[in-house]
Amino acid sequence: MSRRSKSILPTLLTLLTLLTPLTQPTQRRIKMKRVILFFVIVYIVSPGVFSQGAPSAFDILEKIDKNMVFKTAYSEVEMIITIKNRTITKSMLSYAVGNEKSYIEFLSPARDKGTKMLRIGEIVKIYYPSAERVMRLSGHMLRQSMMGSDFSYEDMTERAKKMREEYTGEIKEDETFRERPCYVLVLTSKIKKQTYFTRKIWVDRKLFIGMKEELYAQSGKLLKVLTVDGLKTFKNRYYPTQITMQDMLRKDSSTRMVIKKIDFDIPIPDETFSERRLLKR
Amino acid sequence: MIGNIFKFGWRNLSRNKRRTFFTLLAIAVGVMSVIFAKSYILGIMNNATETAIKTQAGHIRIAHKEYLRLERIMPREYLVTGLDEIRRTVSALPEFETMDPRIKFNVLLSHGDVNENGLAVGIDPAAADKTMELSKAIVTGSYFGDSEKGLGLIIGKKLAEKLHVGVNDELLLVTTDINYSTYALPFNIAGVFETGFSSMDKHILYIPLKKAREMLDCGDAAHEVLVFLKDPAKSYEVAEKIRNTPAGNDPDHAIRVIPWQENDLVKSMPVVAKVWGVILGIIMFIVALVILNTMLMAVMERYHEIGVMKALGFKNREVFSIILVEAFYIGVIGSVIGGILGGALSAVSEKVGFSLEAIAGGLLDKIDIPVPWIGKVLYPDFTFTNLIVSMVFGIAIALIAVLYPAYKSARMQPVEAFHSELKV
């Protein structure tokens, strides 16, 4: 909103200057030149200021979320971890209610089978069949690698609400990503202890889907790169079905999540998101 | 005549008791300081080497080259296999003492709502205790307790404090195995240890090797095998023998067999020794200056007396000899006293040790380096060579100190000597 009101002011100023009667023509002309030069500089320095109705970074993020949001979803996912020349495939099923709650159960490989993960808000509980115990994870411990992948638990829990509260956003010049025009958003954390201090996000201009995200530490070191490699339409909307995360601190490693099957808005019993369900064989 | 000179020199000592006392004191304190400083420095160096051998190098260390290269990030997949074969080879050797295979991996620890990261080290409790003597470091509980069940562990004191756990509490260990699967096991805390090595007490927990292997799903392999010998000097020889076994000589040439002398920390010792050498040099220089000064003054204030000797018919050579003999006596007596004091101080502190904690206050906790370097207690290392060398040093300085004034006073005319009191 503030961006819009700002963009009107220079336009008004220009008009006012133009409408002033032309006395002392040479002086006036020099002044005019200066005024025009000033606006040209302003225009170059701050792109977007003049384009009326351009959305803010957070407007775009919210639009993405709106596109992604569903009441409930059931999905079958394959997680493919590639590290050096090894490939490990894990399969899992997941239930989710909006962005708030999710339940994931690993089906393979044998050592992971029966591992269950429950996330409610920013608390993650994991059941390990080998130990027959539930571990509760929260806070900075969510930065751990999730099940040996390039994703952390934190990567799975973040959403736009947190972004708006903890980051300041700006829109950089448009770029194309895989030949599609994209907004480029740069979010900078207001909090020092943020895992990813800066985020650079490429958002498809038409589909409003984040296509690529680069995550940086405060030092400017690139920590992770996320790309969307596959999209599918479900009931008139696009949904990413293949996401690849690369943890740059792990050498030659990447993790691809492939959604094999997804059903939106199916009834899920409340009991799914309980600790009892975790302990149930 | 020579006998007389020695007699004369000796008698001279008692003529001005205060002067003799102070020169003796200067030499004794100087020699004592040098002996103790040397013992202390040697203690620091040996302590570091010994700890390096005990905790990371063994007398011979066997590990995968990639594991060694990436040791900082603990890569779990680079293992040494064929341990039985290595054991067969080394245990047949007369030099063999013990073999200590270890597995190291990062774990997520969980107790109630508290989580922490830790470094789990899988050890054979009996074998590892022979080398690391961890059972001596247990402050509460016991060393793996009754580990029949195999699910007991011992944990660093500071790590236990961070997790708010104590003996008999359950601790859940979660890790990623060599195939990137997640595996968890609940353990029972059998004991809490405190070594004084901040990096150990803050991060490490030891679990039975068998359970570590189960967690990593790595069969009967290990990340590193430490071999200890009866005679550490034979490490190169034995290493060569291990390299010639099929286990030590795998087709990829990935396994490294490293004698302790090649350990990075041990290899850095000569550099450390040089640094300490400079410090010791400075100490010795100051001691020499003090002795020099005292001895010089002791001779120079006696020009009057020397003039009398000359007037009585002493020859130049005789005056020179008497002063030198006197200095020799003072040097020997002072050095012997200094040697006894310094030797006793070093020998006692070698037994008792210095609590660095008391000296450094809370500073020691802040040193959090991955390599154990300084322990909580430092034991100086007293050697006989050190004693002899320092005493000879004291005598030599005493003699050198009087050379010039002795030479000068010997050549003085008696009249000149009477006039030149305290003038050089």
mmCIF file of N, CA, C and O in Angstrom, chain A residues 81 83-84 86 88 90 109 111-112 115 128 130-131 133-138 140-141 144-145 147-148 250-251, chain B residues 77-78 108 110 112-113 115-117 170 172 174 176-186 214-217:
data_model
loop_
_atom_site.group_PDB
_atom_site.id
_atom_site.type_symbol
_atom_site.label_atom_id
_atom_site.label_comp_id
_atom_site.label_asym_id
_atom_site.label_seq_id
_atom_site.Cartn_x
_atom_site.Cartn_y
_atom_site.Cartn_z
ATOM 1 N N ILE A 81 17.626 -39.121 -2.607
ATOM 2 C CA ILE A 81 18.841 -38.439 -2.141
ATOM 3 C C ILE A 81 19.997 -38.880 -3.032
ATOM 4 O O ILE A 81 20.249 -40.071 -3.191
ATOM 5 N N ILE A 83 23.991 -38.481 -3.446
ATOM 6 C CA ILE A 83 25.184 -37.984 -2.772
ATOM 7 C C ILE A 83 26.392 -38.660 -3.396
ATOM 8 O O ILE A 83 26.472 -39.864 -3.460
ATOM 9 N N LYS A 84 27.274 -37.826 -3.916
ATOM 10 C CA LYS A 84 28.381 -38.300 -4.764
ATOM 11 C C LYS A 84 27.802 -39.206 -5.845
ATOM 12 O O LYS A 84 26.964 -38.763 -6.600
ATOM 13 N N ARG A 86 26.068 -41.984 -5.246
ATOM 14 C CA ARG A 86 25.070 -42.896 -4.673
ATOM 15 C C ARG A 86 23.693 -42.274 -4.756
ATOM 16 O O ARG A 86 23.536 -41.063 -4.635
ATOM 17 N N ILE A 88 19.837 -42.793 -3.094
ATOM 18 C CA ILE A 88 19.014 -43.500 -2.111
ATOM 19 C C ILE A 88 17.582 -43.015 -2.279
ATOM 20 O O ILE A 88 17.327 -41.812 -2.271
ATOM 21 N N LYS A 90 13.728 -43.012 -0.905
ATOM 22 C CA LYS A 90 12.853 -43.300 0.227
ATOM 23 C C LYS A 90 11.432 -42.966 -0.183
ATOM 24 O O LYS A 90 11.211 -41.953 -0.844
ATOM 25 N N PRO A 109 13.343 -47.162 2.656
ATOM 26 C CA PRO A 109 13.849 -48.541 2.733
ATOM 27 C C PRO A 109 13.575 -49.185 4.096
ATOM 28 O O PRO A 109 13.017 -48.539 4.977
ATOM 29 N N ARG A 111 15.226 -49.937 6.768
ATOM 30 C CA ARG A 111 15.690 -49.323 8.022
ATOM 31 C C ARG A 111 14.859 -48.098 8.398
ATOM 32 O O ARG A 111 14.826 -47.696 9.547
ATOM 33 N N ASP A 112 14.225 -47.466 7.404
ATOM 34 C CA ASP A 112 13.421 -46.276 7.686
ATOM 35 C C ASP A 112 11.942 -46.596 7.850
ATOM 36 O O ASP A 112 11.170 -45.773 8.335
ATOM 37 N N THR A 115 9.137 -45.228 10.452
ATOM 38 C CA THR A 115 9.478 -43.941 11.060
ATOM 39 C C THR A 115 8.361 -42.960 10.719
ATOM 40 O O THR A 115 7.972 -42.834 9.562
ATOM 41 N N TYR A 128 10.609 -43.378 16.229
ATOM 42 C CA TYR A 128 11.584 -44.291 15.637
ATOM 43 C C TYR A 128 11.230 -45.717 16.029
ATOM 44 O O TYR A 128 11.234 -46.043 17.218
ATOM 45 N N SER A 130 12.970 -48.420 15.683
ATOM 46 C CA SER A 130 14.085 -49.176 16.260
ATOM 47 C C SER A 130 14.205 -48.904 17.762
ATOM 48 O O SER A 130 14.605 -49.764 18.528
ATOM 49 N N ALA A 131 13.858 -47.693 18.175
ATOM 50 C CA ALA A 131 13.976 -47.343 19.590
ATOM 51 C C ALA A 131 12.627 -47.435 20.293
ATOM 52 O O ALA A 131 12.572 -47.456 21.518
ATOM 53 N N ARG A 133 10.572 -45.110 20.522
ATOM 54 C CA ARG A 133 10.478 -43.880 21.296
ATOM 55 C C ARG A 133 10.072 -42.725 20.374
ATOM 56 O O ARG A 133 10.314 -42.775 19.176
ATOM 57 N N VAL A 134 9.502 -41.686 21.007
ATOM 58 C CA VAL A 134 9.152 -40.483 20.259
ATOM 59 C C VAL A 134 10.113 -39.371 20.665
ATOM 60 O O VAL A 134 10.359 -39.156 21.847
ATOM 61 N N MET A 135 10.670 -38.699 19.663
ATOM 62 C CA MET A 135 11.539 -37.564 19.965
ATOM 63 C C MET A 135 10.826 -36.285 19.554
ATOM 64 O O MET A 135 10.183 -36.229 18.520
ATOM 65 N N ARG A 136 10.953 -35.282 20.398
ATOM 66 C CA ARG A 136 10.330 -34.005 20.121
ATOM 67 C C ARG A 136 11.424 -33.017 19.728
ATOM 68 O O ARG A 136 12.421 -32.881 20.425
ATOM 69 N N LEU A 137 11.227 -32.358 18.606
ATOM 70 C CA LEU A 137 12.216 -31.398 18.123
ATOM 71 C C LEU A 137 11.594 -30.026 18.011
ATOM 72 O O LEU A 137 10.469 -29.893 17.538
ATOM 73 N N SER A 138 12.333 -29.016 18.440
ATOM 74 C CA SER A 138 11.830 -27.664 18.240
ATOM 75 C C SER A 138 13.002 -26.695 18.233
ATOM 76 O O SER A 138 14.137 -27.078 18.485
ATOM 77 N N HIS A 140 16.085 -24.404 17.441
ATOM 78 C CA HIS A 140 17.207 -24.493 16.505
ATOM 79 C C HIS A 140 17.529 -25.925 16.101
ATOM 80 O O HIS A 140 18.236 -26.159 15.148
ATOM 81 N N MET A 141 16.992 -26.897 16.849
ATOM 82 C CA MET A 141 17.246 -28.285 16.481
ATOM 83 C C MET A 141 16.542 -28.662 15.183
ATOM 84 O O MET A 141 16.853 -29.678 14.574
ATOM 85 N N GLN A 144 18.407 -29.482 11.757
ATOM 86 C CA GLN A 144 19.012 -30.768 11.425
ATOM 87 C C GLN A 144 18.519 -31.269 10.075
ATOM 88 O O GLN A 144 17.416 -30.968 9.665
ATOM 89 N N SER A 145 19.360 -32.077 9.448
ATOM 90 C CA SER A 145 18.955 -32.719 8.198
ATOM 91 C C SER A 145 17.787 -33.660 8.481
ATOM 92 O O SER A 145 17.801 -34.407 9.446
ATOM 93 N N MET A 147 15.919 -36.859 7.927
ATOM 94 C CA MET A 147 16.078 -38.229 7.427
ATOM 95 C C MET A 147 17.235 -38.353 6.426
ATOM 96 O O MET A 147 17.119 -39.010 5.404
ATOM 97 N N GLY A 148 18.323 -37.690 6.711
ATOM 98 C CA GLY A 148 19.514 -37.813 5.865
ATOM 99 C C GLY A 148 19.436 -37.070 4.547
ATOM 100 O O GLY A 148 20.277 -37.251 3.673
ATOM 101 N N ARG A 250 26.889 -29.691 2.004
ATOM 102 C CA ARG A 250 27.166 -31.128 1.812
ATOM 103 C C ARG A 250 27.711 -31.259 0.411
ATOM 104 O O ARG A 250 27.089 -30.798 -0.535
ATOM 105 N N LYS A 251 28.854 -31.892 0.297
ATOM 106 C CA LYS A 251 29.485 -31.933 -1.020
ATOM 107 C C LYS A 251 28.733 -32.872 -1.955
ATOM 108 O O LYS A 251 28.380 -33.975 -1.580
ATOM 109 N N GLU B 77 30.765 -43.011 6.103
ATOM 110 C CA GLU B 77 30.790 -44.161 5.202
ATOM 111 C C GLU B 77 32.172 -44.727 4.894
ATOM 112 O O GLU B 77 32.278 -45.753 4.252
ATOM 113 N N TYR B 78 33.246 -44.040 5.331
ATOM 114 C CA TYR B 78 34.590 -44.547 5.019
ATOM 115 C C TYR B 78 35.118 -45.377 6.178
ATOM 116 O O TYR B 78 35.486 -44.844 7.215
ATOM 117 N N LEU B 108 22.117 -37.055 17.335
ATOM 118 C CA LEU B 108 21.169 -36.135 17.925
ATOM 119 C C LEU B 108 20.738 -36.794 19.231
ATOM 120 O O LEU B 108 20.369 -37.959 19.235
ATOM 121 N N SER B 110 18.427 -36.878 22.719
ATOM 122 C CA SER B 110 17.133 -36.392 23.166
ATOM 123 C C SER B 110 16.784 -36.990 24.517
ATOM 124 O O SER B 110 16.916 -38.188 24.745
ATOM 125 N N GLY B 112 13.567 -36.172 27.180
ATOM 126 C CA GLY B 112 12.387 -35.332 27.406
ATOM 127 C C GLY B 112 12.255 -34.324 26.281
ATOM 128 O O GLY B 112 12.263 -34.695 25.106
ATOM 129 N N ASP B 113 12.202 -33.070 26.637
ATOM 130 C CA ASP B 113 12.071 -32.039 25.619
ATOM 131 C C ASP B 113 13.398 -31.400 25.244
ATOM 132 O O ASP B 113 13.439 -30.449 24.480
ATOM 133 N N ASN B 115 17.029 -31.365 23.494
ATOM 134 C CA ASN B 115 17.824 -31.990 22.439
ATOM 135 C C ASN B 115 19.180 -31.319 22.360
ATOM 136 O O ASN B 115 19.302 -30.131 22.581
ATOM 137 N N GLU B 116 20.175 -32.113 22.010
ATOM 138 C CA GLU B 116 21.518 -31.568 21.802
ATOM 139 C C GLU B 116 22.204 -32.401 20.739
ATOM 140 O O GLU B 116 21.844 -33.552 20.510
ATOM 141 N N ASN B 117 23.205 -31.827 20.118
ATOM 142 C CA ASN B 117 24.053 -32.603 19.227
ATOM 143 C C ASN B 117 25.213 -33.142 20.031
ATOM 144 O O ASN B 117 25.683 -32.489 20.967
ATOM 145 N N GLU B 170 17.464 -42.136 30.882
ATOM 146 C CA GLU B 170 17.479 -42.688 29.527
ATOM 147 C C GLU B 170 17.803 -41.585 28.533
ATOM 148 O O GLU B 170 17.362 -40.451 28.676
ATOM 149 N N LEU B 172 18.042 -40.851 24.287
ATOM 150 C CA LEU B 172 17.763 -41.383 22.948
ATOM 151 C C LEU B 172 18.811 -40.853 21.978
ATOM 152 O O LEU B 172 19.046 -39.649 21.899
ATOM 153 N N VAL B 174 19.962 -40.556 18.066
ATOM 154 C CA VAL B 174 19.456 -40.671 16.708
ATOM 155 C C VAL B 174 20.581 -40.334 15.746
ATOM 156 O O VAL B 174 21.293 -39.353 15.937
ATOM 157 N N THR B 176 22.131 -40.864 11.379
ATOM 158 C CA THR B 176 21.923 -41.301 10.003
ATOM 159 C C THR B 176 22.971 -42.362 9.724
ATOM 160 O O THR B 176 24.152 -42.118 9.976
ATOM 161 N N ASP B 177 22.557 -43.527 9.257
ATOM 162 C CA ASP B 177 23.538 -44.603 9.078
ATOM 163 C C ASP B 177 24.281 -44.453 7.748
ATOM 164 O O ASP B 177 24.086 -43.482 7.025
ATOM 165 N N ILE B 178 25.136 -45.420 7.441
ATOM 166 C CA ILE B 178 25.965 -45.273 6.242
ATOM 167 C C ILE B 178 25.136 -45.322 4.956
ATOM 168 O O ILE B 178 25.613 -44.942 3.900
ATOM 169 N N ASN B 179 23.905 -45.778 5.048
ATOM 170 C CA ASN B 179 23.038 -45.777 3.866
ATOM 171 C C ASN B 179 22.011 -44.644 3.911
ATOM 172 O O ASN B 179 20.986 -44.695 3.239
ATOM 173 N N TYR B 180 22.265 -43.672 4.731
ATOM 174 C CA TYR B 180 21.409 -42.487 4.862
ATOM 175 C C TYR B 180 20.015 -42.798 5.386
ATOM 176 O O TYR B 180 19.065 -42.096 5.094
ATOM 177 N N SER B 181 19.907 -43.891 6.108
ATOM 178 C CA SER B 181 18.662 -44.151 6.817
ATOM 179 C C SER B 181 18.819 -43.611 8.233
ATOM 180 O O SER B 181 19.933 -43.490 8.731
ATOM 181 N N THR B 182 17.681 -43.305 8.848
ATOM 182 C CA THR B 182 17.747 -42.782 10.208
ATOM 183 C C THR B 182 17.537 -43.931 11.178
ATOM 184 O O THR B 182 16.686 -44.791 10.951
ATOM 185 N N TYR B 183 18.330 -43.959 12.232
ATOM 186 C CA TYR B 183 18.230 -45.045 13.184
ATOM 187 C C TYR B 183 18.370 -44.479 14.589
ATOM 188 O O TYR B 183 19.165 -43.576 14.829
ATOM 189 N N ALA B 184 17.558 -44.982 15.486
ATOM 190 C CA ALA B 184 17.597 -44.471 16.855
ATOM 191 C C ALA B 184 17.680 -45.625 17.835
ATOM 192 O O ALA B 184 17.159 -46.708 17.569
ATOM 193 N N LEU B 185 18.360 -45.400 18.953
ATOM 194 C CA LEU B 185 18.411 -46.390 20.031
ATOM 195 C C LEU B 185 18.362 -45.666 21.379
ATOM 196 O O LEU B 185 18.999 -44.628 21.544
ATOM 197 N N PRO B 186 17.600 -46.208 22.319
ATOM 198 C CA PRO B 186 17.622 -45.618 23.655
ATOM 199 C C PRO B 186 18.760 -46.230 24.475
ATOM 200 O O PRO B 186 18.980 -47.434 24.420
ATOM 201 N N GLU B 214 25.616 -51.293 15.194
ATOM 202 C CA GLU B 214 24.186 -51.496 14.894
ATOM 203 C C GLU B 214 23.573 -50.183 14.397
ATOM 204 O O GLU B 214 22.836 -50.156 13.419
ATOM 205 N N MET B 215 23.928 -49.095 15.064
ATOM 206 C CA MET B 215 23.350 -47.809 14.685
ATOM 207 C C MET B 215 23.768 -47.384 13.281
ATOM 208 O O MET B 215 22.979 -46.848 12.518
ATOM 209 N N LEU B 216 25.022 -47.640 12.958
ATOM 210 C CA LEU B 216 25.505 -47.209 11.634
ATOM 211 C C LEU B 216 25.245 -48.249 10.555
ATOM 212 O O LEU B 216 25.422 -47.977 9.378
ATOM 213 N N ASP B 217 24.851 -49.458 10.970
ATOM 214 C CA ASP B 217 24.590 -50.532 10.024
ATOM 215 C C ASP B 217 25.859 -50.848 9.226
ATOM 216 O O ASP B 217 25.819 -50.958 7.996
#
